[in-house]
Amino acid sequence: MDPIHRGPEEFGHDGNGFSEEAGRRRPSRDPLTPDFGQQTPQQARIVPLISGDFLLTVNPVDGSEVEPCPPGEQPAAPVRRTPAERAERERATAPPVPPGPPVLQLPLLQRADERERLVRLLARGRSVRLTGPAGSGRTALLDAVAADCAELAPDGVVRLSGHKRTVADLLHGLFEAVHDAPLHRPDRELLLAKLRTTGAVVVLDDLEFGGTALDELLDATPECAFLLATTPDVAAPGPDSHLEEVFLAGLDRGASIDLMERVVERKLTEEEANWAGDLWFESEGLPLRFVQAGALLRQRDLLGTDPTAYDEYGYLENRPAEEAPEAEETAGTDAAEVPLPSLGEGAAPAALLGSRLSPAARETLRFAVALGGEVPHQAHLPALVGDTHADAALSELAGCGLLSPAGSRYRLAAGVLAQLEAAGYGDGATDRARTVAQHYAWWAGHPSVTPARVVAEADAILAAMAQLVPGDGAGQTSVAVLLARSASPAFAAGLHWSAWERSLRIGQEAGRIAGEVAEEAYFHHELGVLALCTGNLDRARAELETSISMRGALADKSGAVAGRRALALVEDRSGGPAAVGAPVMDELPVDRFEASPPRGLPTVIPVSMPRAYPEETAVVSRQGAPKTAAEEGGRFAMLGGARRNLVAAGAGVLLAGVLGTVVTLGLTSNSDPQGDPGASTEQSVTESGDQEEEELPAEEPADGATPSARTSGSASSSATPGPSGSGSAPAGGGGASSPGATVSESAPSSPGGSSPSEPLPTRTTTKPTVTPTSPSPTETETSAPPTDPPTEPTPTDTETTPTVPDSSDSASGPSGASASPSVT
């Protein structure tokens, strides 16, 4: 072998380039065994669910599809949950227990009278509105009352959170808590019918609305007794609500000091008791302030201890004994030497409490400030913070009174957000919101994550999106678009439709700012489908038409077809014409069966579509009698009516012109040609008759509009080609018919001609009419000599190209002399 040009055998390969060693290493395996080395492509999570009488298929790729529910796929009637199922659901929806040391359970102090009164009113079936300032202990009182009312109602006690919830959210939440109806969102009629027979004690915390909205909630549930907890700044209920009002005040001085001692787990010194008294006067006895103040005293006690008292040799810090600090250097400071917090720090203790927490807990506070007070689930904290033990930070924050439960999650307690922002915890909030959005975008779009888990994180996800939309950088809005695209299908499948709508609107705005037209079209389509499912047909039509237009510009055929199907369903429900204003041919897919309408909808054959059979008649199926533009109410209905009126007017003008031409030809065909020497009738013969047939309007038949038009074709003048290919038509109109199409023209009025009241010159085109007595093209009769001597044609061997006449329709010039165009 040549030492310079070495072959593949020297490197362990055969002559064909395959490695022998690699062939020996490859194990033999069963072809049915899955190949773990190959990455399985991520599958889209497509969820079909029932919304009223619609079958909604949540498709995160091209957009959700909606169609009438087929007859065999209607859901079963919702059934009531058993007490065991209600208890299981209540445990699943409770806030998670944070890992780490258990959170101190505090008793309910000085609330016995309010507790007894609330239970007594609820037992009578009365609804109560509990009003108290933020931090007054409303949530703790609601927990105690709910435990006392567990056996009062047949459907038990239902706990709901009104934080960022609408009336529709609460009604559907109550329905889901009492009835078992998976993947079924009932329509308004069925929802109200089921809630009218629901008897439960509904404990609703953090209610954020009043007035007519609250009256709507109470009227929809006449058999339920509500315990509504709200703040004084919320609107009052209507005068006909018949709600009992209970105001929750703060604790007295003795109960406040007792609560602080339970938090510190020791007796207060005289100095600390005096400090607590000043704090009571400042905070008006709010229990939350004394829980946080007790956490400050507990941290003060920890600062006064020796951190190395039980780690003299550095075992806990994993360092050699020779590197351990000296005892006199690590001696702790007496607790008396640590000054008490000031009165201002006691009234607003969030910044001081946070400075004494672990780094993971402080970083968690920064993420909560970036999200507007929403705290992510503890399972997400290690990935966000970058610490594997960051989930234990939730226990630290809850023990200090910086967190409060909100439904199935935690959020910053009342007043903590403003205090942390003033302390500088809001610096870099946009970057942290971007980190949260990127994490949730990956997590929410993963197929292993259920929609229920995504719904539980809805507030944090929406807060991250809202934080990124006002940003100046296009990259931030692109991240918001990605998160909205990943989370909105999960919100729809999880039946949290208010979060679905908010994420779609934020994503649509972010897509517009970022210039992502395809994503913006997707959000418009989803908003149209949501409006259709909720019964807002006008909004659905506007959103779907916008989406179809944008996807048509992007040549997205599959998305445009999905939009047209939904738009056809909107028009069917509204009773208007199908697919008003939607393009038909330019955006349809190649496959004719791809754009088939949903089942149960009428099939519409467009008039402009080429048909397989010429005699086939286009039929438009309607659901009812045609309506006027004012009755339909659509913004494109008037446009469609005006277009039809324009076509009808054009047809009338054309018919009047044809009739005028027929009358003119009838009058001029019997007149004496010598009596009007200035009038001449000439025409040009085209090369083929098919070209003139294409110029016929769509409303005129191809074989002549009236029998009179056919007769005038034989009576009109015709040009007879001579030997040189050109000829002059006689003034009197001989009666010879040319093989091509015949063009009839009405002569303009002349001094010796017809009356000035005759119609304007009109040119019409008719198909040739051949009669058995037609003379040959070589025979030409003239009834009068021409005015000018004819010019001898020049004989040629080739055919001359026909000269196109000018734009004037008149057969004679201003002087009345005839101009003879060349004829082939």
PDB file of C-alpha atoms in Angstrom, residues 97-103 357-362 364 375-382 385 387-400 403:
ATOM      1  CA  VAL A  97     -47.583  22.883  53.233  1.00  0.00           C
ATOM      2  CA  PRO A  98     -44.145  24.491  52.856  1.00  0.00           C
ATOM      3  CA  PRO A  99     -41.159  22.236  53.507  1.00  0.00           C
ATOM      4  CA  GLY A 100     -38.835  22.836  56.426  1.00  0.00           C
ATOM      5  CA  PRO A 101     -39.771  23.569  60.026  1.00  0.00           C
ATOM      6  CA  PRO A 102     -43.522  23.582  60.631  1.00  0.00           C
ATOM      7  CA  VAL A 103     -45.187  26.963  60.672  1.00  0.00           C
ATOM      8  CA  LEU A 357     -33.504  35.892  56.201  1.00  0.00           C
ATOM      9  CA  SER A 358     -31.485  33.425  54.152  1.00  0.00           C
ATOM     10  CA  PRO A 359     -30.259  34.421  50.660  1.00  0.00           C
ATOM     11  CA  ALA A 360     -32.778  32.076  49.028  1.00  0.00           C
ATOM     12  CA  ALA A 361     -35.630  33.690  50.976  1.00  0.00           C
ATOM     13  CA  ARG A 362     -34.486  37.194  49.999  1.00  0.00           C
ATOM     14  CA  THR A 364     -37.764  34.696  46.587  1.00  0.00           C
ATOM     15  CA  VAL A 375     -45.357  33.917  44.803  1.00  0.00           C
ATOM     16  CA  PRO A 376     -44.597  30.952  42.515  1.00  0.00           C
ATOM     17  CA  HIS A 377     -45.220  27.457  43.768  1.00  0.00           C
ATOM     18  CA  GLN A 378     -42.481  26.046  45.953  1.00  0.00           C
ATOM     19  CA  ALA A 379     -41.639  23.454  43.289  1.00  0.00           C
ATOM     20  CA  HIS A 380     -40.515  26.247  40.927  1.00  0.00           C
ATOM     21  CA  LEU A 381     -38.319  28.107  43.425  1.00  0.00           C
ATOM     22  CA  PRO A 382     -35.180  25.911  43.037  1.00  0.00           C
ATOM     23  CA  VAL A 385     -33.540  31.013  42.522  1.00  0.00           C
ATOM     24  CA  ASP A 387     -30.651  26.838  44.850  1.00  0.00           C
ATOM     25  CA  THR A 388     -31.727  23.229  45.318  1.00  0.00           C
ATOM     26  CA  HIS A 389     -33.041  24.031  48.818  1.00  0.00           C
ATOM     27  CA  ALA A 390     -34.885  27.186  47.840  1.00  0.00           C
ATOM     28  CA  ASP A 391     -38.246  25.509  48.404  1.00  0.00           C
ATOM     29  CA  ALA A 392     -37.611  25.787  52.159  1.00  0.00           C
ATOM     30  CA  ALA A 393     -37.632  29.580  51.805  1.00  0.00           C
ATOM     31  CA  LEU A 394     -41.425  29.463  51.689  1.00  0.00           C
ATOM     32  CA  SER A 395     -41.471  28.236  55.291  1.00  0.00           C
ATOM     33  CA  GLU A 396     -39.247  31.125  56.415  1.00  0.00           C
ATOM     34  CA  LEU A 397     -41.447  33.705  54.769  1.00  0.00           C
ATOM     35  CA  ALA A 398     -44.675  32.234  56.114  1.00  0.00           C
ATOM     36  CA  GLY A 399     -43.251  32.042  59.640  1.00  0.00           C
ATOM     37  CA  CYS A 400     -42.385  35.749  59.543  1.00  0.00           C
ATOM     38  CA  LEU A 403     -47.059  35.591  53.191  1.00  0.00           C
TER      39      LEU A 403
END
